[in-house]
Amino acid sequence: MSGQEVTVLVIEDEPEIRRFLRTTLHAHGFRLYEAVTGGDGLAEAKSRNPDLILIDLGLPDLDGTELIRQVREWTSTPIIVLSARDQEQMKVAALDLGADDYVTKPFGVNELLARMRAALRHVARISETRGDSVFTLGELRIDLGRRQIFVSGKEIHLTPIEYKLLTTLVRHAGKVLTHRQLLKEVWGPLRVEEAHYLRVYMRQLRSKLEENPAQPRYLHTELGVGYRLRTE
């Protein structure tokens, strides 16, 4: 998705980061709105209805995770967390509350733009899937309507749990899903602490779908956090 006419709301209290984002995003064709506090950011989000929101977790008036929770009460707009907090529990908390991705400060331009493109593609793919139930990525083709999976034209047979896990990732393609989110959706709320289930089935999926399971092309691990189905 091109940055042309895409609106981005940046909720960030560090002037240097805002200046960097302003220069970078304008240069790539994005329209930018800014807020320094969580309260102002929430008001901007409601009035501007941006295509994507970048949120710093360390805001002066409220924690960024609380802001994510409030934003998610009324919109599914993609949210990317910008944070100097690299602890896994903070990333997991933000993602569990509804953030789509996170970028740890300091970050490079290419990384940030790639994460933004992935989040925007996720939204576009949801809209497309309503009318087109076929997901394609490289040599991988998933026909959700017919419940068929192909790799390089060869049909791949999955167990019911493998299929449910894969289709959950497909519905959120490009988005990081935490271990807890995947366990709850695939196995139910009573299994959200059973991370070993997830590791076993992800290993099985990779052995069936990836050319080199040790260096997966499609099913990417976010260390200590969860998994993501890549979209490029």
PDB file of C-alpha atoms in Angstrom:
ATOM      1  CA  MET A   1       0.000   0.000   0.000  1.00  0.00           C
ATOM      2  CA  SER A   2       1.366   3.371  -0.966  1.00  0.00           C
ATOM      3  CA  GLY A   3       1.795   6.152   1.517  1.00  0.00           C
ATOM      4  CA  GLN A   4      -0.153   8.409  -0.850  1.00  0.00           C
ATOM      5  CA  GLU A   5      -3.061   9.995   1.064  1.00  0.00           C
ATOM      6  CA  VAL A   6      -2.622   7.623   4.013  1.00  0.00           C
ATOM      7  CA  THR A   7      -3.107   9.516   7.277  1.00  0.00           C
ATOM      8  CA  VAL A   8      -0.988   8.694  10.329  1.00  0.00           C
ATOM      9  CA  LEU A   9      -1.517   9.919  13.892  1.00  0.00           C
ATOM     10  CA  VAL A  10       1.658  10.075  15.997  1.00  0.00           C
ATOM     11  CA  ILE A  11       1.123  10.154  19.781  1.00  0.00           C
ATOM     12  CA  GLU A  12       4.609  10.864  21.117  1.00  0.00           C
ATOM     13  CA  ASP A  13       5.975  13.281  23.727  1.00  0.00           C
ATOM     14  CA  GLU A  14       9.633  13.326  22.611  1.00  0.00           C
ATOM     15  CA  PRO A  15      10.210  16.304  20.248  1.00  0.00           C
ATOM     16  CA  GLU A  16      13.169  14.609  18.530  1.00  0.00           C
ATOM     17  CA  ILE A  17      11.134  11.518  17.673  1.00  0.00           C
ATOM     18  CA  ARG A  18       8.227  13.608  16.405  1.00  0.00           C
ATOM     19  CA  ARG A  19      10.603  15.660  14.251  1.00  0.00           C
ATOM     20  CA  PHE A  20      12.159  12.488  12.826  1.00  0.00           C
ATOM     21  CA  LEU A  21       8.746  10.975  12.079  1.00  0.00           C
ATOM     22  CA  ARG A  22       7.461  14.212  10.578  1.00  0.00           C
ATOM     23  CA  THR A  23      10.379  14.415   8.148  1.00  0.00           C
ATOM     24  CA  THR A  24      10.357  10.704   7.310  1.00  0.00           C
ATOM     25  CA  LEU A  25       6.633  10.206   6.808  1.00  0.00           C
ATOM     26  CA  HIS A  26       6.127  13.412   4.835  1.00  0.00           C
ATOM     27  CA  ALA A  27       8.987  12.352   2.552  1.00  0.00           C
ATOM     28  CA  HIS A  28       7.155   9.084   1.847  1.00  0.00           C
ATOM     29  CA  GLY A  29       3.812  10.724   1.073  1.00  0.00           C
ATOM     30  CA  PHE A  30       1.989  10.189   4.365  1.00  0.00           C
ATOM     31  CA  ARG A  31      -0.224  12.866   5.903  1.00  0.00           C
ATOM     32  CA  LEU A  32       0.748  13.328   9.536  1.00  0.00           C
ATOM     33  CA  TYR A  33      -1.114  14.461  12.648  1.00  0.00           C
ATOM     34  CA  GLU A  34       0.603  14.784  16.017  1.00  0.00           C
ATOM     35  CA  ALA A  35      -0.290  14.675  19.712  1.00  0.00           C
ATOM     36  CA  VAL A  36       1.964  14.976  22.755  1.00  0.00           C
ATOM     37  CA  THR A  37      -0.301  13.476  25.440  1.00  0.00           C
ATOM     38  CA  GLY A  38      -2.593  10.487  25.616  1.00  0.00           C
ATOM     39  CA  GLY A  39      -5.638  12.707  26.145  1.00  0.00           C
ATOM     40  CA  ASP A  40      -4.864  14.806  23.095  1.00  0.00           C
ATOM     41  CA  GLY A  41      -4.055  11.672  21.124  1.00  0.00           C
ATOM     42  CA  LEU A  42      -7.428  10.121  21.918  1.00  0.00           C
ATOM     43  CA  ALA A  43      -9.202  13.326  20.859  1.00  0.00           C
ATOM     44  CA  GLU A  44      -7.169  13.480  17.619  1.00  0.00           C
ATOM     45  CA  ALA A  45      -7.912   9.844  16.863  1.00  0.00           C
ATOM     46  CA  LYS A  46     -11.645  10.443  17.215  1.00  0.00           C
ATOM     47  CA  SER A  47     -11.681  13.648  15.167  1.00  0.00           C
ATOM     48  CA  ARG A  48      -9.167  12.696  12.451  1.00  0.00           C
ATOM     49  CA  ASN A  49     -10.047   8.994  12.054  1.00  0.00           C
ATOM     50  CA  PRO A  50      -6.497   8.180  10.800  1.00  0.00           C
ATOM     51  CA  ASP A  51      -5.536   5.150   8.763  1.00  0.00           C
ATOM     52  CA  LEU A  52      -2.802   4.202  11.240  1.00  0.00           C
ATOM     53  CA  ILE A  53      -1.744   5.237  14.761  1.00  0.00           C
ATOM     54  CA  LEU A  54       1.794   5.280  16.189  1.00  0.00           C
ATOM     55  CA  ILE A  55       1.733   5.289  20.011  1.00  0.00           C
ATOM     56  CA  ASP A  56       4.567   5.787  22.479  1.00  0.00           C
ATOM     57  CA  LEU A  57       4.066   3.777  25.689  1.00  0.00           C
ATOM     58  CA  GLY A  58       5.720   6.386  27.939  1.00  0.00           C
ATOM     59  CA  LEU A  59       3.279   9.291  27.708  1.00  0.00           C
ATOM     60  CA  PRO A  60       3.176  12.042  30.357  1.00  0.00           C
ATOM     61  CA  ASP A  61      -0.482  11.742  31.347  1.00  0.00           C
ATOM     62  CA  LEU A  62      -1.293   8.025  31.015  1.00  0.00           C
ATOM     63  CA  ASP A  63       0.404   4.799  30.093  1.00  0.00           C
ATOM     64  CA  GLY A  64       0.335   3.932  26.419  1.00  0.00           C
ATOM     65  CA  THR A  65      -1.234   0.537  27.149  1.00  0.00           C
ATOM     66  CA  GLU A  66      -4.235   2.290  28.697  1.00  0.00           C
ATOM     67  CA  LEU A  67      -4.485   4.504  25.621  1.00  0.00           C
ATOM     68  CA  ILE A  68      -4.468   1.404  23.398  1.00  0.00           C
ATOM     69  CA  ARG A  69      -7.280  -0.082  25.483  1.00  0.00           C
ATOM     70  CA  GLN A  70      -9.366   3.076  25.111  1.00  0.00           C
ATOM     71  CA  VAL A  71      -8.751   3.366  21.367  1.00  0.00           C
ATOM     72  CA  ARG A  72      -9.718  -0.276  20.876  1.00  0.00           C
ATOM     73  CA  GLU A  73     -13.093   0.356  22.489  1.00  0.00           C
ATOM     74  CA  TRP A  74     -14.305   2.082  19.326  1.00  0.00           C
ATOM     75  CA  THR A  75     -11.965   1.475  16.368  1.00  0.00           C
ATOM     76  CA  SER A  76      -9.916  -1.280  14.720  1.00  0.00           C
ATOM     77  CA  THR A  77      -7.475   1.204  13.149  1.00  0.00           C
ATOM     78  CA  PRO A  78      -3.976  -0.369  13.066  1.00  0.00           C
ATOM     79  CA  ILE A  79      -1.813   0.591  16.042  1.00  0.00           C
ATOM     80  CA  ILE A  80       1.974   0.338  16.109  1.00  0.00           C
ATOM     81  CA  VAL A  81       3.719   0.843  19.438  1.00  0.00           C
ATOM     82  CA  LEU A  82       6.885   2.949  19.550  1.00  0.00           C
ATOM     83  CA  SER A  83       8.743   2.290  22.774  1.00  0.00           C
ATOM     84  CA  ALA A  84      12.122   2.366  24.459  1.00  0.00           C
ATOM     85  CA  ARG A  85      10.775  -0.358  26.716  1.00  0.00           C
ATOM     86  CA  ASP A  86      12.128  -3.558  25.235  1.00  0.00           C
ATOM     87  CA  GLN A  87      10.876  -5.880  27.960  1.00  0.00           C
ATOM     88  CA  GLU A  88       8.871  -8.730  26.500  1.00  0.00           C
ATOM     89  CA  GLN A  89       6.045  -8.340  29.025  1.00  0.00           C
ATOM     90  CA  MET A  90       5.408  -4.772  27.873  1.00  0.00           C
ATOM     91  CA  LYS A  91       5.258  -5.822  24.239  1.00  0.00           C
ATOM     92  CA  VAL A  92       2.928  -8.699  25.094  1.00  0.00           C
ATOM     93  CA  ALA A  93       0.673  -6.433  27.182  1.00  0.00           C
ATOM     94  CA  ALA A  94       0.376  -3.899  24.351  1.00  0.00           C
ATOM     95  CA  LEU A  95      -0.359  -6.592  21.773  1.00  0.00           C
ATOM     96  CA  ASP A  96      -2.875  -8.363  24.001  1.00  0.00           C
ATOM     97  CA  LEU A  97      -4.720  -5.057  24.412  1.00  0.00           C
ATOM     98  CA  GLY A  98      -5.042  -4.684  20.643  1.00  0.00           C
ATOM     99  CA  ALA A  99      -1.838  -3.203  19.211  1.00  0.00           C
ATOM    100  CA  ASP A 100      -0.936  -4.664  15.827  1.00  0.00           C
ATOM    101  CA  ASP A 101       2.851  -4.394  16.110  1.00  0.00           C
ATOM    102  CA  TYR A 102       5.680  -2.736  17.997  1.00  0.00           C
ATOM    103  CA  VAL A 103       8.965  -1.059  17.102  1.00  0.00           C
ATOM    104  CA  THR A 104      11.637  -0.669  19.770  1.00  0.00           C
ATOM    105  CA  LYS A 105      13.526   2.631  19.951  1.00  0.00           C
ATOM    106  CA  PRO A 106      15.903   3.443  18.421  1.00  0.00           C
ATOM    107  CA  PHE A 107      14.541   2.229  15.088  1.00  0.00           C
ATOM    108  CA  GLY A 108      15.515   2.711  11.458  1.00  0.00           C
ATOM    109  CA  VAL A 109      13.402   4.233   8.706  1.00  0.00           C
ATOM    110  CA  ASN A 110      13.199   1.032   6.674  1.00  0.00           C
ATOM    111  CA  GLU A 111      12.066  -1.049   9.639  1.00  0.00           C
ATOM    112  CA  LEU A 112       9.361   1.418  10.593  1.00  0.00           C
ATOM    113  CA  LEU A 113       8.048   1.761   7.031  1.00  0.00           C
ATOM    114  CA  ALA A 114       7.994  -2.026   6.609  1.00  0.00           C
ATOM    115  CA  ARG A 115       5.979  -2.430   9.814  1.00  0.00           C
ATOM    116  CA  MET A 116       3.567   0.296   8.693  1.00  0.00           C
ATOM    117  CA  ARG A 117       3.090  -1.322   5.289  1.00  0.00           C
ATOM    118  CA  ALA A 118       2.397  -4.684   6.937  1.00  0.00           C
ATOM    119  CA  ALA A 119      -0.211  -3.165   9.278  1.00  0.00           C
ATOM    120  CA  LEU A 120      -1.945  -1.360   6.410  1.00  0.00           C
ATOM    121  CA  ARG A 121      -1.907  -4.517   4.268  1.00  0.00           C
ATOM    122  CA  HIS A 122      -3.523  -6.397   7.128  1.00  0.00           C
ATOM    123  CA  VAL A 123      -6.493  -4.023   7.008  1.00  0.00           C
ATOM    124  CA  ALA A 124      -6.677  -4.207   3.211  1.00  0.00           C
ATOM    125  CA  ARG A 125      -6.501  -8.004   3.281  1.00  0.00           C
ATOM    126  CA  ILE A 126      -9.412  -8.215   5.730  1.00  0.00           C
ATOM    127  CA  SER A 127     -11.536  -6.209   3.291  1.00  0.00           C
ATOM    128  CA  GLU A 128     -10.425  -8.320   0.335  1.00  0.00           C
ATOM    129  CA  THR A 129     -11.086 -11.589   2.164  1.00  0.00           C
ATOM    130  CA  ARG A 130     -14.744 -10.655   2.581  1.00  0.00           C
ATOM    131  CA  GLY A 131     -15.097 -11.039  -1.188  1.00  0.00           C
ATOM    132  CA  ASP A 132     -12.134 -13.311  -1.918  1.00  0.00           C
ATOM    133  CA  SER A 133     -11.446 -16.293   0.315  1.00  0.00           C
ATOM    134  CA  VAL A 134      -8.070 -17.144  -1.259  1.00  0.00           C
ATOM    135  CA  PHE A 135      -4.858 -16.068   0.468  1.00  0.00           C
ATOM    136  CA  THR A 136      -1.628 -16.236  -1.539  1.00  0.00           C
ATOM    137  CA  LEU A 137       1.934 -15.560  -0.466  1.00  0.00           C
ATOM    138  CA  GLY A 138       4.857 -16.689  -2.608  1.00  0.00           C
ATOM    139  CA  GLU A 139       4.392 -20.417  -3.267  1.00  0.00           C
ATOM    140  CA  LEU A 140       1.780 -20.683  -0.508  1.00  0.00           C
ATOM    141  CA  ARG A 141      -1.907 -20.656  -1.503  1.00  0.00           C
ATOM    142  CA  ILE A 142      -4.725 -21.054   1.022  1.00  0.00           C
ATOM    143  CA  ASP A 143      -8.287 -21.447  -0.236  1.00  0.00           C
ATOM    144  CA  LEU A 144     -10.387 -20.710   2.852  1.00  0.00           C
ATOM    145  CA  GLY A 145     -13.664 -21.427   1.067  1.00  0.00           C
ATOM    146  CA  ARG A 146     -12.608 -24.928   0.002  1.00  0.00           C
ATOM    147  CA  ARG A 147     -10.363 -25.519   3.036  1.00  0.00           C
ATOM    148  CA  GLN A 148      -7.419 -26.405   0.775  1.00  0.00           C
ATOM    149  CA  ILE A 149      -3.732 -25.525   1.164  1.00  0.00           C
ATOM    150  CA  PHE A 150      -1.172 -25.665  -1.627  1.00  0.00           C
ATOM    151  CA  VAL A 151       2.588 -25.183  -1.672  1.00  0.00           C
ATOM    152  CA  SER A 152       4.153 -24.892  -5.146  1.00  0.00           C
ATOM    153  CA  GLY A 153       0.934 -26.309  -6.602  1.00  0.00           C
ATOM    154  CA  LYS A 154       0.956 -29.409  -4.393  1.00  0.00           C
ATOM    155  CA  GLU A 155      -1.917 -29.857  -1.972  1.00  0.00           C
ATOM    156  CA  ILE A 156      -0.870 -30.084   1.673  1.00  0.00           C
ATOM    157  CA  HIS A 157      -2.991 -31.963   4.203  1.00  0.00           C
ATOM    158  CA  LEU A 158      -3.267 -30.515   7.697  1.00  0.00           C
ATOM    159  CA  THR A 159      -4.820 -31.796  10.894  1.00  0.00           C
ATOM    160  CA  PRO A 160      -7.852 -29.846  12.191  1.00  0.00           C
ATOM    161  CA  ILE A 161      -5.737 -28.052  14.821  1.00  0.00           C
ATOM    162  CA  GLU A 162      -2.995 -27.218  12.296  1.00  0.00           C
ATOM    163  CA  TYR A 163      -5.632 -25.828   9.941  1.00  0.00           C
ATOM    164  CA  LYS A 164      -7.279 -23.741  12.651  1.00  0.00           C
ATOM    165  CA  LEU A 165      -3.913 -22.339  13.724  1.00  0.00           C
ATOM    166  CA  LEU A 166      -2.959 -21.474  10.152  1.00  0.00           C
ATOM    167  CA  THR A 167      -6.279 -19.834   9.306  1.00  0.00           C
ATOM    168  CA  THR A 168      -6.095 -17.765  12.503  1.00  0.00           C
ATOM    169  CA  LEU A 169      -2.731 -16.456  11.345  1.00  0.00           C
ATOM    170  CA  VAL A 170      -4.159 -15.839   7.859  1.00  0.00           C
ATOM    171  CA  ARG A 171      -7.023 -13.738   9.231  1.00  0.00           C
ATOM    172  CA  HIS A 172      -4.410 -11.580  10.982  1.00  0.00           C
ATOM    173  CA  ALA A 173      -1.703 -11.765   8.304  1.00  0.00           C
ATOM    174  CA  GLY A 174       1.038  -9.213   8.895  1.00  0.00           C
ATOM    175  CA  LYS A 175       0.021  -8.748  12.528  1.00  0.00           C
ATOM    176  CA  VAL A 176       1.893 -10.070  15.553  1.00  0.00           C
ATOM    177  CA  LEU A 177      -0.282 -12.474  17.546  1.00  0.00           C
ATOM    178  CA  THR A 178       0.844 -13.257  21.078  1.00  0.00           C
ATOM    179  CA  HIS A 179       1.065 -16.794  22.414  1.00  0.00           C
ATOM    180  CA  ARG A 180      -1.949 -16.063  24.606  1.00  0.00           C
ATOM    181  CA  GLN A 181      -4.039 -14.743  21.710  1.00  0.00           C
ATOM    182  CA  LEU A 182      -3.328 -17.796  19.571  1.00  0.00           C
ATOM    183  CA  LEU A 183      -3.898 -20.278  22.398  1.00  0.00           C
ATOM    184  CA  LYS A 184      -7.224 -18.662  23.285  1.00  0.00           C
ATOM    185  CA  GLU A 185      -8.493 -18.621  19.703  1.00  0.00           C
ATOM    186  CA  VAL A 186      -7.311 -22.098  18.699  1.00  0.00           C
ATOM    187  CA  TRP A 187      -7.578 -24.084  21.951  1.00  0.00           C
ATOM    188  CA  GLY A 188      -9.936 -21.949  24.034  1.00  0.00           C
ATOM    189  CA  PRO A 189      -9.630 -19.818  27.192  1.00  0.00           C
ATOM    190  CA  LEU A 190      -8.704 -22.757  29.431  1.00  0.00           C
ATOM    191  CA  ARG A 191      -5.462 -23.353  27.521  1.00  0.00           C
ATOM    192  CA  VAL A 192      -3.957 -19.850  27.423  1.00  0.00           C
ATOM    193  CA  GLU A 193      -1.021 -20.906  29.629  1.00  0.00           C
ATOM    194  CA  GLU A 194      -0.172 -24.056  27.610  1.00  0.00           C
ATOM    195  CA  ALA A 195       2.502 -22.530  25.355  1.00  0.00           C
ATOM    196  CA  HIS A 196       4.010 -25.944  24.620  1.00  0.00           C
ATOM    197  CA  TYR A 197       0.916 -26.784  22.530  1.00  0.00           C
ATOM    198  CA  LEU A 198       1.692 -23.847  20.310  1.00  0.00           C
ATOM    199  CA  ARG A 199       5.367 -24.701  19.881  1.00  0.00           C
ATOM    200  CA  VAL A 200       4.541 -28.272  18.857  1.00  0.00           C
ATOM    201  CA  TYR A 201       1.949 -27.288  16.257  1.00  0.00           C
ATOM    202  CA  MET A 202       3.992 -24.420  14.842  1.00  0.00           C
ATOM    203  CA  ARG A 203       6.854 -26.849  14.340  1.00  0.00           C
ATOM    204  CA  GLN A 204       4.492 -29.229  12.534  1.00  0.00           C
ATOM    205  CA  LEU A 205       3.098 -26.439  10.340  1.00  0.00           C
ATOM    206  CA  ARG A 206       6.565 -25.288   9.352  1.00  0.00           C
ATOM    207  CA  SER A 207       7.599 -28.820   8.455  1.00  0.00           C
ATOM    208  CA  LYS A 208       4.662 -28.983   6.035  1.00  0.00           C
ATOM    209  CA  LEU A 209       4.681 -25.458   4.597  1.00  0.00           C
ATOM    210  CA  GLU A 210       8.245 -24.178   4.703  1.00  0.00           C
ATOM    211  CA  GLU A 211      10.978 -25.144   2.285  1.00  0.00           C
ATOM    212  CA  ASN A 212      13.469 -24.772   5.141  1.00  0.00           C
ATOM    213  CA  PRO A 213      11.651 -24.984   8.518  1.00  0.00           C
ATOM    214  CA  ALA A 214      14.792 -23.789  10.320  1.00  0.00           C
ATOM    215  CA  GLN A 215      14.654 -20.533   8.320  1.00  0.00           C
ATOM    216  CA  PRO A 216      10.928 -19.993   7.777  1.00  0.00           C
ATOM    217  CA  ARG A 217       9.721 -17.717   5.011  1.00  0.00           C
ATOM    218  CA  TYR A 218       6.069 -17.515   6.020  1.00  0.00           C
ATOM    219  CA  LEU A 219       5.664 -18.287   9.729  1.00  0.00           C
ATOM    220  CA  HIS A 220       7.839 -15.826  11.603  1.00  0.00           C
ATOM    221  CA  THR A 221       8.663 -16.015  15.335  1.00  0.00           C
ATOM    222  CA  GLU A 222       8.590 -12.850  17.433  1.00  0.00           C
ATOM    223  CA  LEU A 223      10.921 -14.029  20.202  1.00  0.00           C
ATOM    224  CA  GLY A 224       9.262 -14.201  23.592  1.00  0.00           C
ATOM    225  CA  VAL A 225       6.077 -12.651  22.203  1.00  0.00           C
ATOM    226  CA  GLY A 226       4.309 -14.759  19.573  1.00  0.00           C
ATOM    227  CA  TYR A 227       4.081 -15.350  15.836  1.00  0.00           C
ATOM    228  CA  ARG A 228       3.336 -13.489  12.625  1.00  0.00           C
ATOM    229  CA  LEU A 229       2.328 -14.686   9.163  1.00  0.00           C
ATOM    230  CA  ARG A 230       4.406 -12.555   6.833  1.00  0.00           C
ATOM    231  CA  THR A 231       2.785 -10.687   3.970  1.00  0.00           C
ATOM    232  CA  GLU A 232       5.889 -10.051   1.875  1.00  0.00           C
TER     233      GLU A 232
END
